Short mmCIF file of C-alpha atoms in Angstrom, two decimals:
data_model
loop_
_atom_site.label_atom_id
_atom_site.label_comp_id
_atom_site.label_asym_id
_atom_site.label_seq_id
_atom_site.Cartn_x
_atom_site.Cartn_y
_atom_site.Cartn_z
CA MET A 29 0.00 0.00 0.00
CA ILE A 30 1.28 3.50 -0.91
CA ASP A 31 1.30 6.17 1.80
CA ARG A 32 -0.48 9.39 0.71
CA ASN A 33 -0.65 12.68 2.58
CA PHE A 34 -1.73 16.17 1.45
CA THR A 35 -2.26 19.43 3.36
CA TYR A 36 -2.98 22.84 1.85
CA LYS A 37 -3.19 26.25 3.52
CA PHE A 38 -4.33 29.39 1.69
CA ILE A 39 -4.84 32.94 3.00
CA TRP A 40 -6.17 35.72 0.75
CA GLU A 41 -6.98 39.37 1.41
CA PHE A 42 -8.41 41.77 -1.19
CA GLY A 43 -9.72 45.31 -0.91
CA ASN A 44 -10.13 48.70 -2.46
CA ALA A 45 -10.59 52.28 -1.42
CA THR A 46 -11.99 54.98 -3.70
CA SER A 47 -12.32 58.68 -3.05
CA ILE A 48 -14.55 60.61 -5.45
CA SER A 49 -13.55 64.24 -5.77
CA LYS A 50 -15.78 65.32 -8.69
CA GLU A 51 -18.33 63.70 -10.97
CA LEU A 52 -16.65 60.92 -13.03
CA GLN A 53 -13.25 61.85 -11.53
CA ASN A 54 -11.81 59.25 -9.14
CA ILE A 55 -8.70 58.64 -7.10
CA GLY A 56 -8.35 55.23 -5.50
CA SER A 57 -6.39 52.08 -4.86
CA ILE A 58 -6.74 48.30 -5.07
CA TYR A 59 -4.67 45.81 -3.08
CA ASP A 60 -4.30 42.03 -2.95
CA PHE A 61 -2.28 39.79 -0.61
CA SER A 62 -2.12 36.00 -0.60
CA TYR A 63 -0.13 33.20 1.00
CA SER A 64 -0.29 29.49 0.21
CA LYS A 65 1.54 26.45 1.54
CA ILE A 66 1.42 22.82 0.37
CA ASN A 67 2.84 19.75 2.12
CA SER A 68 2.29 16.42 0.42
CA SER A 69 3.76 12.98 0.05
CA PHE A 70 3.02 10.06 -2.22
CA GLY A 71 5.07 6.97 -1.47
CA ASN A 72 8.72 8.06 -1.33
CA THR A 73 8.04 11.37 -3.12
CA ILE A 74 7.77 14.45 -0.90
CA PHE A 75 6.56 17.78 -2.27
CA GLN A 76 6.43 21.10 -0.42
CA ALA A 77 5.58 24.55 -1.78
CA ASP A 78 5.40 28.01 -0.24
CA GLU A 79 4.18 31.11 -2.13
CA LYS A 80 3.74 34.76 -1.13
CA GLN A 81 2.11 37.31 -3.40
CA ALA A 82 1.24 41.01 -3.02
CA SER A 83 0.02 43.67 -5.41
CA ARG A 84 -1.09 47.28 -5.12
CA GLN A 85 -2.44 49.68 -7.72
CA LEU A 86 -3.06 53.39 -7.30
CA PHE A 87 -5.17 55.04 -9.96
CA TYR A 88 -6.49 58.38 -11.13
CA ILE A 89 -9.42 58.62 -13.54
CA HIS A 90 -10.08 61.91 -15.33
CA PRO A 91 -12.91 62.54 -17.83
CA PHE A 92 -12.59 64.79 -20.86
CA GLN A 93 -14.84 65.85 -23.76
CA ASP A 94 -17.90 66.13 -21.47
CA GLY A 95 -17.38 62.67 -20.00
CA ILE A 96 -17.41 60.82 -23.34
CA HIS A 97 -13.80 59.69 -22.80
CA VAL A 98 -11.72 59.05 -19.69
CA ILE A 99 -8.04 58.62 -19.04
CA ASP A 100 -7.00 56.09 -16.37
CA THR A 101 -3.45 56.32 -15.07
CA GLY A 102 -1.41 55.34 -12.03
CA PRO A 103 1.47 53.20 -10.75
CA SER A 104 1.22 49.54 -9.85
CA PHE A 105 3.39 47.17 -7.80
CA HIS A 106 3.47 43.37 -7.87
CA TYR A 107 5.57 40.98 -5.75
CA ASN A 108 5.63 37.20 -6.04
CA GLN A 109 7.97 34.75 -4.29
CA ALA A 110 7.60 30.98 -4.50
CA GLU A 111 9.67 28.02 -3.41
CA GLU A 112 9.04 24.39 -4.36
CA ILE A 113 10.84 21.39 -2.89
CA ARG A 114 10.57 17.90 -4.37
CA ASN A 115 12.66 15.22 -2.67
CA GLN A 116 15.05 17.90 -1.34
CA ASP A 117 15.56 19.52 -4.80
CA THR A 118 14.66 23.22 -4.44
CA ILE A 119 13.28 25.59 -7.10
CA GLN A 120 12.87 29.28 -6.19
CA TYR A 121 10.85 31.87 -8.13
CA LYS A 122 11.12 35.62 -7.51
#
């Protein structure tokens, strides 16, 4: 008989905040954080994974030509780090 084991943990947080200064004109932000962890085994094979991810976007929306068109601009940031281990062989992603 083959021994099998699997555990998974996942945490996720998402949100936004918008401040309206004038009609159709917005300033705001969106954020996202997540964390996941996997521990598993199947027979003699052991697999473990750990991942962290974060992103943030700030934006400014400005209408022109009587609100027919809008321009959406702003900086964004994204971070992702992952590590996978299979039978003590490690792979890292950044």
